[in-house]
Amino acid sequence: MAEAEAPPYPQPRTCPYQPPAGYREIAESGPVLKVTLFDGRESWMITGYKESREILTHPNLSSLRTHPNFPIVAPRFRSQIARSLALIAMDPPVHDTYRRYLNPHFSLKQVRRMRPEIEKIVSGFVDRIIAQGPPADLVPLLAVPLPSLIICRHLGVPYEDHEFFQDASGKVMLGTEEESATAAQNLVDYIDALVTEQIKSPTDGLLGRLVTERVLTGDIGHEELVSIALVLLIAAHETTSSSLALGVITLLEHPDQLAKLLEDRDRLPGAVEELLRFIATTDLVATRVAKGDIEIAGHLIREGEAVLVSGTLANRDAKFHERPDEFDVLRSDTHHVTFGFGIHQCLGQNLARLELEIAFRELFTRLPGLRLATDVADLPILGAGTVQRVLSLPVEW
């Protein structure tokens, strides 16, 4: 394929855990090529694993979404709120300052302290699934509420409001342009009220601690904390929820691999990494714009040009992974860029890994006969170019 052809991106999935068929052609034209976005504009796309890590640490790559050439991959990301998100839409030095404030609260040490509480929460959800009996839909019974409850506990957000922000965060990520903008504003208004209450009387959750440590000391302002909390609430819920559902489907559709996992549950952490590599829940790991020229893989990306980094394709780069399209829970080369790379690497990756590991362990230990109650081809899939999601996951046991 000639580079000038610039194939369309994104493209919808037809299988929950496999890339769209057209991505194979894109990968074969990589590791650096141009694609055409929904609005007709072109963007560079990085598909190689090595090249993805290289460009994600390049000093001339910018996350500022207010740049006129910043790549918008779907209409819903045009809104002012989406273009001014804390952390995600920031460059150093402001980004680095915010990360420094937040890193201790999401460190591996901090997350490990949360294991007993998460195990108790997961066990409770599985209790309710067993009590209801088959068939059961794991999306509303586990995949959606589990990460919601955990991030609520961590932030200090009232869980009784979880249905509101689950619905709103879903519309922000996967709704129409109007739905996304309205839902984002509703979330901002909701979090603004929470922050106001925390400033009056800080509690023990992360919001309260940030008020005490950063707002009352003058390090950050009220509106900055609202923007930070918005990002944490959406990111912690959407990606983990989708990864959990897609992970269950992938394991059930690969019974030989699930059997290996059940032989030795100590293999679970490695299996989680392989699932993260194989599924690539977030198709893109970066949308950026060049703030200076970038030379990479024999190509010149000029200042002001749009750049996308495909986690889906980088994670299946045949130059880096053996048998990249095979799902193998015993794989040793599970390295992936699903959480990004460089300064913008996902803040909540330790928490996401732990939630997935505990959820898979509990589900497949207590429901050893777990199986899909419908053909995988009949599962409703939503999402192209952002977070991949199944809307229902009926199972039996």
XYZ file of C-alpha atoms in Angstrom:
397
model
C 0.000 0.000 0.000
C 1.378 3.407 -0.871
C 1.673 5.793 2.043
C -0.434 8.354 0.146
C -3.478 6.093 0.337
C -3.816 6.798 4.085
C -6.304 4.052 5.106
C -9.271 4.980 7.302
C -8.939 4.952 11.069
C -10.560 3.925 13.368
C -12.348 0.801 12.181
C -14.917 -1.182 14.211
C -14.172 -4.562 15.725
C -16.240 -7.581 14.799
C -14.684 -9.800 17.497
C -14.342 -8.533 21.104
C -10.694 -9.523 21.450
C -9.381 -9.312 17.882
C -8.387 -6.175 15.929
C -10.539 -5.130 12.960
C -9.646 -7.061 9.808
C -8.452 -3.884 8.088
C -5.765 -3.323 10.705
C -3.646 -6.126 9.261
C -3.184 -4.041 6.119
C -2.320 -1.006 8.245
C 0.251 -3.027 10.219
C 1.842 -4.328 7.029
C 2.258 -0.729 5.849
C 3.925 0.371 9.119
C 5.666 0.836 11.450
C 5.023 4.491 10.567
C 2.336 5.527 8.089
C -0.487 8.005 7.553
C -4.160 7.251 8.196
C -7.327 9.186 7.441
C -9.562 10.220 10.359
C -13.367 10.475 10.362
C -13.260 14.182 9.467
C -11.005 13.632 6.446
C -7.847 14.926 8.103
C -4.712 12.802 8.032
C -2.560 11.737 10.945
C 0.661 9.816 11.320
C 0.164 6.449 12.984
C 2.855 4.474 14.787
C 2.251 0.712 14.742
C 5.651 -0.768 15.670
C 6.432 -1.701 19.277
C 9.967 -0.286 19.257
C 8.864 2.842 17.402
C 5.944 3.380 19.817
C 8.243 3.419 22.830
C 10.678 5.649 20.972
C 8.153 8.305 20.007
C 6.345 8.267 23.361
C 9.554 9.484 24.999
C 10.405 12.038 22.301
C 10.634 15.617 23.634
C 8.887 17.005 20.547
C 5.667 15.072 21.147
C 2.897 17.158 22.760
C -0.346 16.200 24.503
C -1.910 19.667 24.280
C -5.335 19.072 22.776
C -5.925 22.769 22.214
C -3.484 22.697 19.283
C -5.492 23.225 16.066
C -3.923 20.139 14.443
C -4.421 17.807 17.404
C -5.959 14.548 16.080
C -9.601 14.051 17.025
C -10.525 10.407 16.362
C -14.278 10.730 17.042
C -16.749 13.636 17.234
C -17.279 13.147 20.987
C -13.715 14.267 21.691
C -14.264 17.748 20.245
C -15.757 19.181 23.444
C -13.927 21.800 25.468
C -13.810 19.519 28.520
C -12.283 16.663 26.499
C -9.651 19.026 25.106
C -8.572 20.364 28.505
C -8.375 17.284 30.730
C -5.896 17.317 33.593
C -2.811 15.117 33.130
C -3.976 13.596 29.830
C -4.011 16.899 27.918
C -0.960 18.422 29.605
C 2.738 18.742 28.868
C 5.611 19.258 31.299
C 6.191 21.016 33.609
C 2.545 21.201 34.757
C 1.931 17.520 33.936
C 4.987 16.446 35.929
C 3.876 18.467 38.946
C 0.440 16.846 38.961
C 1.960 13.386 38.583
C 4.246 14.048 41.525
C 1.213 14.891 43.653
C -0.677 11.756 42.613
C 1.983 9.045 42.203
C 2.207 8.126 45.926
C -1.525 7.422 46.008
C -1.275 4.899 43.142
C 2.116 3.366 43.890
C 2.593 -0.406 43.914
C 3.073 -0.278 47.698
C -0.164 1.651 48.197
C -2.138 -0.602 45.860
C -0.874 -3.765 47.577
C -2.338 -2.440 50.821
C -5.716 -2.448 49.075
C -5.630 -6.176 48.230
C -7.651 -7.454 51.256
C -10.370 -4.872 50.646
C -10.522 -5.629 46.900
C -10.644 -9.382 47.575
C -13.581 -8.825 49.928
C -15.379 -6.636 47.370
C -14.890 -9.143 44.535
C -16.014 -12.028 46.730
C -19.214 -10.142 47.518
C -19.993 -9.601 43.845
C -19.396 -13.285 43.059
C -21.606 -14.256 46.017
C -24.438 -12.293 44.421
C -23.802 -13.852 41.002
C -23.988 -17.366 42.507
C -27.085 -16.475 44.526
C -28.846 -15.228 41.398
C -27.913 -18.362 39.478
C -27.391 -18.872 35.758
C -27.732 -17.358 33.281
C -26.069 -14.200 34.568
C -24.845 -11.091 32.763
C -21.357 -10.311 34.037
C -21.396 -6.755 32.695
C -23.932 -5.290 35.176
C -23.181 -7.882 37.869
C -19.376 -7.528 37.958
C -17.488 -5.758 35.174
C -19.225 -2.386 35.576
C -19.817 -2.119 39.347
C -16.495 -3.589 40.546
C -14.125 -0.844 39.324
C -16.786 1.745 40.193
C -16.929 0.656 43.815
C -13.151 0.453 44.134
C -12.464 3.912 42.680
C -15.322 5.325 44.781
C -13.694 3.940 47.913
C -10.274 5.196 46.857
C -11.423 8.709 45.926
C -13.990 9.069 48.673
C -16.904 9.386 46.240
C -20.328 8.249 47.558
C -21.023 4.844 45.989
C -24.763 5.492 46.084
C -24.114 7.787 43.112
C -22.374 5.066 41.094
C -25.179 4.555 38.585
C -25.014 8.244 37.675
C -21.293 8.368 36.988
C -21.170 4.905 35.395
C -23.742 6.091 32.878
C -22.084 9.488 32.454
C -18.556 8.142 32.018
C -19.818 5.642 29.445
C -21.406 8.453 27.431
C -18.238 10.560 27.683
C -16.177 7.752 26.149
C -18.670 6.184 23.737
C -21.632 8.524 23.245
C -22.487 10.917 20.443
C -20.824 14.328 20.365
C -23.781 15.953 22.134
C -24.188 13.115 24.648
C -20.485 13.159 25.475
C -20.338 16.921 26.026
C -23.478 16.911 28.199
C -22.316 13.919 30.249
C -18.878 15.472 30.782
C -20.441 18.702 32.036
C -22.762 16.759 34.359
C -19.745 14.928 35.792
C -17.844 18.183 36.240
C -20.803 19.711 38.101
C -21.103 16.617 40.294
C -17.400 16.524 41.165
C -17.351 20.294 41.712
C -19.963 19.876 44.427
C -17.948 17.022 45.996
C -14.780 19.112 46.058
C -16.694 22.002 47.651
C -17.832 19.665 50.427
C -14.320 18.252 50.853
C -12.869 21.743 51.235
C -15.384 22.424 53.998
C -14.718 19.102 55.721
C -11.994 16.859 54.235
C -12.530 13.102 54.606
C -10.042 10.219 54.447
C -10.427 9.431 50.732
C -8.015 10.594 48.041
C -10.108 13.698 47.297
C -9.991 14.705 50.940
C -6.267 14.069 51.175
C -5.601 16.117 48.036
C -7.684 18.939 49.491
C -5.606 18.843 52.676
C -2.226 18.304 50.990
C -2.617 20.446 47.861
C -5.674 22.699 47.751
C -5.517 24.166 51.245
C -1.760 24.660 50.829
C -2.272 26.551 47.570
C -0.477 24.008 45.348
C -3.545 23.519 43.165
C -6.886 25.258 42.896
C -10.460 24.052 43.233
C -11.032 23.760 39.468
C -7.748 21.897 39.006
C -8.783 19.270 41.555
C -12.155 18.899 39.808
C -10.380 18.218 36.510
C -8.008 15.713 38.143
C -10.877 13.871 39.827
C -12.823 13.752 36.541
C -9.933 12.004 34.796
C -9.379 9.548 37.654
C -13.063 8.662 37.877
C -13.532 8.022 34.148
C -10.188 6.344 33.469
C -10.337 4.026 36.482
C -13.821 2.881 35.622
C -14.035 2.590 31.841
C -10.827 0.784 30.924
C -10.819 -1.683 33.817
C -14.492 -2.506 33.320
C -13.952 -3.243 29.638
C -10.728 -5.195 30.224
C -12.446 -7.403 32.786
C -15.307 -8.332 30.451
C -13.049 -8.799 27.423
C -10.632 -10.853 29.517
C -13.362 -13.263 30.610
C -14.477 -13.689 26.993
C -10.917 -14.304 25.805
C -10.264 -16.949 28.458
C -13.565 -18.712 27.784
C -12.874 -18.697 24.043
C -9.432 -20.258 24.646
C -10.233 -23.222 26.917
C -6.773 -24.746 26.501
C -5.224 -21.575 27.895
C -7.784 -21.343 30.690
C -6.949 -24.948 31.639
C -3.260 -24.054 31.951
C -4.210 -21.140 34.167
C -6.400 -23.281 36.401
C -3.584 -25.836 36.770
C -1.537 -23.206 38.575
C -3.176 -19.970 39.710
C 0.246 -18.468 40.360
C 0.293 -17.972 36.591
C -2.438 -15.345 36.923
C -0.228 -12.216 37.007
C 1.482 -13.320 33.784
C -1.874 -14.192 32.251
C -3.165 -10.700 33.070
C -0.202 -9.189 31.212
C -0.884 -11.435 28.220
C -4.546 -10.429 28.252
C -3.578 -6.758 28.364
C -1.250 -7.314 25.393
C -3.642 -9.435 23.384
C -6.907 -7.535 23.901
C -5.567 -3.948 23.854
C -8.779 -2.556 25.365
C -7.689 0.970 24.502
C -6.977 0.722 20.793
C -4.936 3.926 20.895
C -2.392 4.507 23.630
C -1.650 8.065 22.527
C -3.087 10.927 20.516
C -0.487 13.644 20.122
C 0.765 16.493 17.976
C 4.377 17.251 17.051
C 5.652 20.500 18.590
C 8.880 20.111 16.629
C 10.193 17.869 13.857
C 10.543 14.160 14.711
C 12.600 11.689 12.683
C 11.528 8.105 13.187
C 11.911 4.877 11.185
C 13.017 6.782 8.102
C 10.099 9.216 8.207
C 10.013 12.918 9.068
C 7.045 14.017 11.159
C 6.971 17.782 10.853
C 6.088 20.313 13.530
C 2.304 20.664 13.798
C 1.452 17.251 12.350
C -0.883 14.854 14.162
C 0.397 11.594 15.658
C -1.439 8.464 16.839
C 0.118 5.446 18.571
C -1.744 2.155 18.138
C -1.460 -0.116 21.166
C -3.418 -2.796 19.337
C -0.840 -3.047 16.561
C 2.285 -2.329 18.621
C 1.320 -5.154 20.989
C 1.128 -7.548 18.018
C 4.318 -6.443 16.290
C 5.852 -9.582 14.764
C 9.298 -7.966 14.917
C 9.049 -7.920 18.706
C 6.708 -10.765 19.711
C 6.849 -14.369 18.579
C 3.443 -15.626 17.418
C 1.953 -12.182 18.118
C -1.608 -13.153 17.182
C -1.689 -16.156 19.523
C -3.044 -15.895 23.063
C -0.617 -17.722 25.355
C -0.894 -17.454 29.157
C 2.604 -18.954 29.500
C 4.141 -16.371 27.155
C 7.405 -14.907 28.420
C 7.423 -11.877 26.103
C 4.254 -10.284 27.455
C 5.641 -6.744 27.195
C 3.036 -4.304 25.925
C 2.214 -0.622 25.653
C -1.416 -0.970 26.731
C -0.746 1.417 29.617
C 1.288 3.713 27.384
C 4.945 4.511 27.902
C 6.993 7.448 29.103
C 5.737 10.304 31.269
C 2.070 9.698 30.420
C 2.106 6.004 31.321
C -1.199 5.120 33.028
C -1.286 6.323 36.627
C -3.690 3.560 37.688
C -1.971 0.587 36.066
C -1.059 -1.094 39.386
C -4.641 -0.865 40.596
C -6.036 -2.147 37.283
C -3.710 -5.168 37.294
C -4.693 -6.094 40.838
C -8.424 -5.762 40.175
C -8.195 -7.982 37.103
C -6.068 -10.620 38.824
C -8.387 -10.887 41.825
C -11.549 -10.884 39.694
C -10.308 -13.663 37.383
C -9.071 -15.728 40.342
C -12.392 -15.492 42.177
C -14.584 -16.070 39.120
C -12.802 -19.102 37.720
C -12.136 -20.655 41.139
C -15.701 -20.415 42.392
C -17.381 -20.998 39.018
C -15.172 -23.707 37.449
C -17.793 -24.568 34.822
C -18.152 -20.981 33.635
C -19.040 -20.693 29.938
C -20.611 -18.216 27.536
C -24.405 -18.469 27.320
C -24.379 -17.180 23.744
C -22.110 -17.344 20.731
C -19.270 -14.839 20.909
C -20.324 -13.505 17.498
C -23.654 -12.448 19.025
C -22.142 -10.343 21.811
C -22.893 -6.632 21.288
C -19.631 -4.706 20.764
C -19.287 -0.938 21.042
C -16.259 1.196 20.362
C -13.839 2.009 17.598
C -10.566 3.785 18.172
C -11.104 4.355 21.893
C -12.218 1.921 24.597
C -13.541 -1.419 23.327
C -16.619 -2.565 25.218
C -19.155 -5.386 25.241
C -22.595 -4.257 26.362
C -23.585 -7.629 27.822
C -21.810 -10.854 28.771
C -24.285 -13.653 29.511
C -22.689 -16.706 31.136
C -23.727 -20.077 32.556
C -22.017 -22.604 34.844
